[in-house]
PDB file of C-alpha atoms in Angstrom:
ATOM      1  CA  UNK A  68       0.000   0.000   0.000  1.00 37.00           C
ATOM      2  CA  UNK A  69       1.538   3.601  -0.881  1.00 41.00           C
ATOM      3  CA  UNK A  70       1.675   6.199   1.538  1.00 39.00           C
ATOM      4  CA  UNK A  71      -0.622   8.905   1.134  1.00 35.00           C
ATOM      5  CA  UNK A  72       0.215  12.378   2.332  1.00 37.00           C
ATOM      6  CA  UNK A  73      -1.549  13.101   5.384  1.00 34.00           C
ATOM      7  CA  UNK A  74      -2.802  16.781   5.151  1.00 32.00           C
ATOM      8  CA  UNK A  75      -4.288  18.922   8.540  1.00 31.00           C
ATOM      9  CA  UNK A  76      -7.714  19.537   8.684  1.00 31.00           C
ATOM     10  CA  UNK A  77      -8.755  23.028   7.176  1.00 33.00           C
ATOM     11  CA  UNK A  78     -10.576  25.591   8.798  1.00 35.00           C
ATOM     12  CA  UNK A  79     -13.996  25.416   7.328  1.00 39.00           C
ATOM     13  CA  UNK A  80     -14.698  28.682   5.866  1.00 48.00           C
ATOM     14  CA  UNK A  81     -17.854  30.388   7.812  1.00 56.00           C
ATOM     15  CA  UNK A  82     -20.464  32.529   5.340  1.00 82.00           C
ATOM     16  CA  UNK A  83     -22.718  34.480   7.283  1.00 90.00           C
ATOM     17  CA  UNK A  84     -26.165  35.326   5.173  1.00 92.00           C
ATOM     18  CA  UNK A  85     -27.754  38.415   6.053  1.00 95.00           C
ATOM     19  CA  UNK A  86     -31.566  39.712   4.191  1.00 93.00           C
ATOM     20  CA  UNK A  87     -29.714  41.354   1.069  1.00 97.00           C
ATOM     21  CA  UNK A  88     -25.909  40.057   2.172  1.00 98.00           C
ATOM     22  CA  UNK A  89     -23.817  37.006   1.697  1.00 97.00           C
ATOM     23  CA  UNK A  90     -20.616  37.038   4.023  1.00 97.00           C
ATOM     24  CA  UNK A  91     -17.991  34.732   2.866  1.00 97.00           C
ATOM     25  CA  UNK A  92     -14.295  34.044   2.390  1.00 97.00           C
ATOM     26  CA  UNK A  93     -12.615  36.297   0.003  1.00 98.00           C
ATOM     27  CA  UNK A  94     -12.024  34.380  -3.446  1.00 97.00           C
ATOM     28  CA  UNK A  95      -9.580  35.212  -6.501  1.00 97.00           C
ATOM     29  CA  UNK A  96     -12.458  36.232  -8.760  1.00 97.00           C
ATOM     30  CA  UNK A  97     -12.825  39.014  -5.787  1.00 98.00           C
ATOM     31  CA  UNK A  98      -9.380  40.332  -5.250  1.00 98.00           C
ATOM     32  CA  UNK A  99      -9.847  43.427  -8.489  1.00 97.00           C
ATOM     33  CA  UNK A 100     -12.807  44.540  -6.435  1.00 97.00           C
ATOM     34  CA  UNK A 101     -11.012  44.137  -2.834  1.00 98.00           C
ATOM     35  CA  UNK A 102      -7.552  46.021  -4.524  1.00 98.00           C
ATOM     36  CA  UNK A 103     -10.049  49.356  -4.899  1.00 97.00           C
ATOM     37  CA  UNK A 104     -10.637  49.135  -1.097  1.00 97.00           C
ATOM     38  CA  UNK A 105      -6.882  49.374  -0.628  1.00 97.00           C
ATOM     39  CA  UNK A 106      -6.065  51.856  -3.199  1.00 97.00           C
ATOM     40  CA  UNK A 107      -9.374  54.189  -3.587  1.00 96.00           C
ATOM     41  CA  UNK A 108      -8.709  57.766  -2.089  1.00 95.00           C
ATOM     42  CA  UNK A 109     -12.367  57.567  -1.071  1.00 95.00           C
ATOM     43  CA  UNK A 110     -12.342  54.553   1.081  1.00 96.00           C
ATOM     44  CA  UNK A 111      -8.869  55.462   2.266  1.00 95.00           C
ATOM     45  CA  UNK A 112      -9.758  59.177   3.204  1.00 94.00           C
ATOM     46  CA  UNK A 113     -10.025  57.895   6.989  1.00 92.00           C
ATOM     47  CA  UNK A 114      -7.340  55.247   6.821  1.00 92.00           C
ATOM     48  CA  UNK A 115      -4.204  56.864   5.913  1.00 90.00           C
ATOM     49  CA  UNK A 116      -4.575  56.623   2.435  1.00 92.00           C
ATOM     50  CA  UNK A 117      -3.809  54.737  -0.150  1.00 95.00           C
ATOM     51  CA  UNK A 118      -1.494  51.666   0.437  1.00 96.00           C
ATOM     52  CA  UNK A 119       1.813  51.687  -1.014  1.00 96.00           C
ATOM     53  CA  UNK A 120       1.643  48.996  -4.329  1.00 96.00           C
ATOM     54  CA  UNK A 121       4.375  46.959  -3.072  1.00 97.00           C
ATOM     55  CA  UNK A 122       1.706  46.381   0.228  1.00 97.00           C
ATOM     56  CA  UNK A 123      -0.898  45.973  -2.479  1.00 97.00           C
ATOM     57  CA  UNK A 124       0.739  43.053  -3.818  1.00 97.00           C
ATOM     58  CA  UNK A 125       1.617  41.268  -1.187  1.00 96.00           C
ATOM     59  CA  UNK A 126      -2.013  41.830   0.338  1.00 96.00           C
ATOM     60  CA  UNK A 127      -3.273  40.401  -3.148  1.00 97.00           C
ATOM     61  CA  UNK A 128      -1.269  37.073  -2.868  1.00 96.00           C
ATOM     62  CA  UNK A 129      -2.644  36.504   1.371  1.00 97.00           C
ATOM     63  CA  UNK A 130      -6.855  37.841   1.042  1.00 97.00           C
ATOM     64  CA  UNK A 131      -8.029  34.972  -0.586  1.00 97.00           C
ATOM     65  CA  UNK A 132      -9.222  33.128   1.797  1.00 96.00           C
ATOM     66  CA  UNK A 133      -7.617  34.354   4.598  1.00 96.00           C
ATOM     67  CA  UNK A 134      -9.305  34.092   8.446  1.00 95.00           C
ATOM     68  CA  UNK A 135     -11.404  36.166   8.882  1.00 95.00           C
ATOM     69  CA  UNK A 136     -11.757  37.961   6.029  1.00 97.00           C
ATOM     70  CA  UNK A 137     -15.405  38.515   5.118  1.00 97.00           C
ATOM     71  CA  UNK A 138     -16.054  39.289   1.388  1.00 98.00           C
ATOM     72  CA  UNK A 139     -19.345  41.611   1.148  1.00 98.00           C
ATOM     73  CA  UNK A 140     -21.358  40.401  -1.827  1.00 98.00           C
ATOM     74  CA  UNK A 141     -25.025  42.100  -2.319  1.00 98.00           C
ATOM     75  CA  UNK A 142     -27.396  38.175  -3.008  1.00 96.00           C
ATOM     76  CA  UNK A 143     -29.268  39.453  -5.674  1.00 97.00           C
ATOM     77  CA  UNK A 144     -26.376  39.499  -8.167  1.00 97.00           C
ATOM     78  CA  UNK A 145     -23.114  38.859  -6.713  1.00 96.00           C
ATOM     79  CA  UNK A 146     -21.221  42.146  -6.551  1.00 97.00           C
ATOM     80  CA  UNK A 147     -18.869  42.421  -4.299  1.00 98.00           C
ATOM     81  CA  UNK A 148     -19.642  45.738  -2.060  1.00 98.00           C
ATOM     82  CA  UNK A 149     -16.367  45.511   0.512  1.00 98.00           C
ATOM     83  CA  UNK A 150     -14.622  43.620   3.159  1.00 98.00           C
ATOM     84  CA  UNK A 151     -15.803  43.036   6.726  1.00 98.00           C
ATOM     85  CA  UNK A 152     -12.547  42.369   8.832  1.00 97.00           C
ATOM     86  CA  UNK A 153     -12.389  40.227  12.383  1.00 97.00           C
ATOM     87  CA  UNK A 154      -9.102  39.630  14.286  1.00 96.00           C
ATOM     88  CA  UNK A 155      -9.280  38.540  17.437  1.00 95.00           C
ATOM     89  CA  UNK A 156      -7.196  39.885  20.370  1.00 91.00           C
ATOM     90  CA  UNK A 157      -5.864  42.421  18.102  1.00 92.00           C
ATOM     91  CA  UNK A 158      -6.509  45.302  20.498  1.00 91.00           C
ATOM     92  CA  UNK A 159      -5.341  44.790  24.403  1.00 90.00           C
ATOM     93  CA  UNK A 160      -6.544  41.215  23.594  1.00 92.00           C
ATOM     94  CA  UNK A 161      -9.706  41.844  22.445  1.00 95.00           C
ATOM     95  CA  UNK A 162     -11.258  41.379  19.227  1.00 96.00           C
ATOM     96  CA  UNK A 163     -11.485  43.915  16.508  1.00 97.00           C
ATOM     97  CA  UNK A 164     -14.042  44.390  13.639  1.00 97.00           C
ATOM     98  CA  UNK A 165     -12.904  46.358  10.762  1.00 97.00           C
ATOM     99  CA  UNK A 166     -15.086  46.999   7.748  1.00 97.00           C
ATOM    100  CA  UNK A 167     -14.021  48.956   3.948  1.00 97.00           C
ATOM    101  CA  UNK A 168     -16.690  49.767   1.320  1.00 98.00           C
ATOM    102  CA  UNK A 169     -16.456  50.491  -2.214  1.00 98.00           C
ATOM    103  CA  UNK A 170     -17.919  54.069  -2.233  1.00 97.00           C
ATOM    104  CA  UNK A 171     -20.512  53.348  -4.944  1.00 97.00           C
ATOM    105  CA  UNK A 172     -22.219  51.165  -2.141  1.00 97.00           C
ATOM    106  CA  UNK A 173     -22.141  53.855   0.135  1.00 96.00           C
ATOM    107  CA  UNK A 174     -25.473  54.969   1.682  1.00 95.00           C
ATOM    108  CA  UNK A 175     -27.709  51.993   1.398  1.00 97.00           C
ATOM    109  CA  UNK A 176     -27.246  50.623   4.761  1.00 97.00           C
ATOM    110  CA  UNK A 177     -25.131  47.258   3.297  1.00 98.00           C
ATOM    111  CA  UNK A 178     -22.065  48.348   6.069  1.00 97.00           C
ATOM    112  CA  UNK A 179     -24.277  48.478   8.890  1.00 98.00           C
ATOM    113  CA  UNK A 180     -26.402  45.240   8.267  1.00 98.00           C
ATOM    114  CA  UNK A 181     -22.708  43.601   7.028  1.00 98.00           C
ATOM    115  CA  UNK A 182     -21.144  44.695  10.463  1.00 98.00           C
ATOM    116  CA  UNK A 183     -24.396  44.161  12.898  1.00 97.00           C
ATOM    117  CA  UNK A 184     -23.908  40.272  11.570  1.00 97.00           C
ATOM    118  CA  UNK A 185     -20.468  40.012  11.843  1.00 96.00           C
ATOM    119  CA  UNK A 186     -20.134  41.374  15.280  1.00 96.00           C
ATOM    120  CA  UNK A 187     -23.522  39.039  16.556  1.00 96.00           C
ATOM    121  CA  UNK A 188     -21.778  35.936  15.431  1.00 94.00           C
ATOM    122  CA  UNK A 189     -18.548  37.241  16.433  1.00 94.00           C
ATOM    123  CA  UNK A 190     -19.863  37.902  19.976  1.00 95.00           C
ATOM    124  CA  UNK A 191     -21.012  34.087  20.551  1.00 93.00           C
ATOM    125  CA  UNK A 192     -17.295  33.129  21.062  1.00 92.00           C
ATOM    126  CA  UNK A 193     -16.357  36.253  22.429  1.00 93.00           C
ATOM    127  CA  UNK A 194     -17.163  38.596  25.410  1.00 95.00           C
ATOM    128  CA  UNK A 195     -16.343  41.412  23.760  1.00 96.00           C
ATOM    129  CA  UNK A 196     -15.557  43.154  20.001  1.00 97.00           C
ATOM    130  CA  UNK A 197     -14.174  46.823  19.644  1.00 98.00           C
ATOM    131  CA  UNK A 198     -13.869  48.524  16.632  1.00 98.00           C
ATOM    132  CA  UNK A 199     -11.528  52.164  15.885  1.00 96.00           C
ATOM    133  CA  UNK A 200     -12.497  54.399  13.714  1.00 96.00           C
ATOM    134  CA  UNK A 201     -11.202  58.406  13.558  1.00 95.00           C
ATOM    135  CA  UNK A 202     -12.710  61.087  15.181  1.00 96.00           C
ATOM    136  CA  UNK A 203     -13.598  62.566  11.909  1.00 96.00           C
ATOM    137  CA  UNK A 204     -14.917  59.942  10.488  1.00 96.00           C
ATOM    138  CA  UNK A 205     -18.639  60.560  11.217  1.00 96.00           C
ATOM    139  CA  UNK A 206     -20.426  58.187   8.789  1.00 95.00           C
ATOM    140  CA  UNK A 207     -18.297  55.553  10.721  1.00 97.00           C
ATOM    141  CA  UNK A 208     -19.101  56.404  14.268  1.00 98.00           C
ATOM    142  CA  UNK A 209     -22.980  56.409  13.426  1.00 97.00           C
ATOM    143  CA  UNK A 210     -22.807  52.602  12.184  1.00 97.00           C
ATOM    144  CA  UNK A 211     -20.628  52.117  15.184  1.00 98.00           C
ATOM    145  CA  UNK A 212     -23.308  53.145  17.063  1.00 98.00           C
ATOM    146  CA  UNK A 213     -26.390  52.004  15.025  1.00 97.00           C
ATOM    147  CA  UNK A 214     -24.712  48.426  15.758  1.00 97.00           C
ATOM    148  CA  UNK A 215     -25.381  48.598  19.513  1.00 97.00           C
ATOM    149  CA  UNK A 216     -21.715  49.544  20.083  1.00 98.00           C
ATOM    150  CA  UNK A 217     -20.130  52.343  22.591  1.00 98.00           C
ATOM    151  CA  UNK A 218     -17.763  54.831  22.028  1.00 98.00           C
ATOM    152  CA  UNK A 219     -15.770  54.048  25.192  1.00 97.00           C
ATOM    153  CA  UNK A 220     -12.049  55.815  24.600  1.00 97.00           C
ATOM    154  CA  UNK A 221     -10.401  58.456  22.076  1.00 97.00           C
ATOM    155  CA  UNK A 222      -6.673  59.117  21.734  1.00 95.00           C
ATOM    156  CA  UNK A 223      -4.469  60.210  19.008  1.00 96.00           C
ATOM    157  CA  UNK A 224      -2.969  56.750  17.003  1.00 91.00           C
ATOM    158  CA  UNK A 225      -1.377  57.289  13.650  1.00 85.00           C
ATOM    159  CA  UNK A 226      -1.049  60.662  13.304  1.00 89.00           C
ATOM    160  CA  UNK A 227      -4.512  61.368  14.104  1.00 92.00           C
ATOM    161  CA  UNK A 228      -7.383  61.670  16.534  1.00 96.00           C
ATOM    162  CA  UNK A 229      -9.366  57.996  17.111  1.00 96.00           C
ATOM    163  CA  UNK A 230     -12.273  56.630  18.828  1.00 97.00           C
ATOM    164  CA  UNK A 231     -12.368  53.001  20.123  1.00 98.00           C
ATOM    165  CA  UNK A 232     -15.987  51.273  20.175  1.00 98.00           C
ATOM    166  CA  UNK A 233     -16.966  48.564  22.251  1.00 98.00           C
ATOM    167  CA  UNK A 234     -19.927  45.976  22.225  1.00 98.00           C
ATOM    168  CA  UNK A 235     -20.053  42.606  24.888  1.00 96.00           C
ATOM    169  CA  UNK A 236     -22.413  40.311  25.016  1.00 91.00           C
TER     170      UNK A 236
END
């Protein structure tokens, strides 16, 4: 009998479905759409900017399927609006919930109903989720709040003025 490789179990890849959202692992067909969240002066306004190409590339060749990483896709025809982020005990050990939209999606409530799922089914295996947005960044702290979460500190963090949320079950 030959020996057959024995390979580790993979994570199984969690999709969250929301009324108008599938959340799901990011896939190669997606990475164009994700790139524009990294590189559109828009979406970037409130995160530093654009990212540097030689970032960009390396980001390309690690988001598909990476933990974690929600791809945003509207159900009716399977666009992809943005990314919905979770990375646990990323901040003083807790875990953080980071979200980018294209800005053609902007305004139709797809961030807030993306996030609100996320951070439920992130908050049945954890006591707690935090998310940081800048001061600035109003559009941001609204969803923040609309989500059930707390604007608990602020302090100044790259170069500029933030606000930490917090949610616990």
């Amino acid at each position: 009998m030959a020996n057959s490789p024995i390979s580790a179990p993979t994570p199984r890849a969690v999709s969250v479905a929301t009324e108008r959202l599938l959340l799901r692992p990011v896939r190669q067909a997606d990475v164009p759409a994700v790139t524009r969240l990294w590189t559109d002066p828009q979406v970037r306004h409130h995160l530093g900017g654009p990212v540097a190409e030689q970032v960009v590339r390396i980001r390309q060749r690690r988001v598909v399927g990476a933990p974690g990483v929600h791809a945003v896709v509207r159900a009716a025809d399977g666009v992809l609006l943005g990314i919905v982020t979770v990375e646990p005990e990323a901040r003083d050990g807790e875990t953080e919930v980071a979200y980018q939209f294209l800005p053609e999606h902007w305004g139709h409530g797809y961030a807030r109903e993306a996030v609100a799922a996320v951070v439920e089914a992130t908050l049945t295996g954890t006591p707690s989720v935090v998310a940081l947005t800048q001061e600035a960044n109003h559009r941001s702290r609204r969803l923040l709040e609309a989500v059930g979460m707390t604007h608990v500190s602020s302090f100044v963090e790259y170069d500029a003025h933030q606000v930490l949320y917090r949610r616990s079950r």
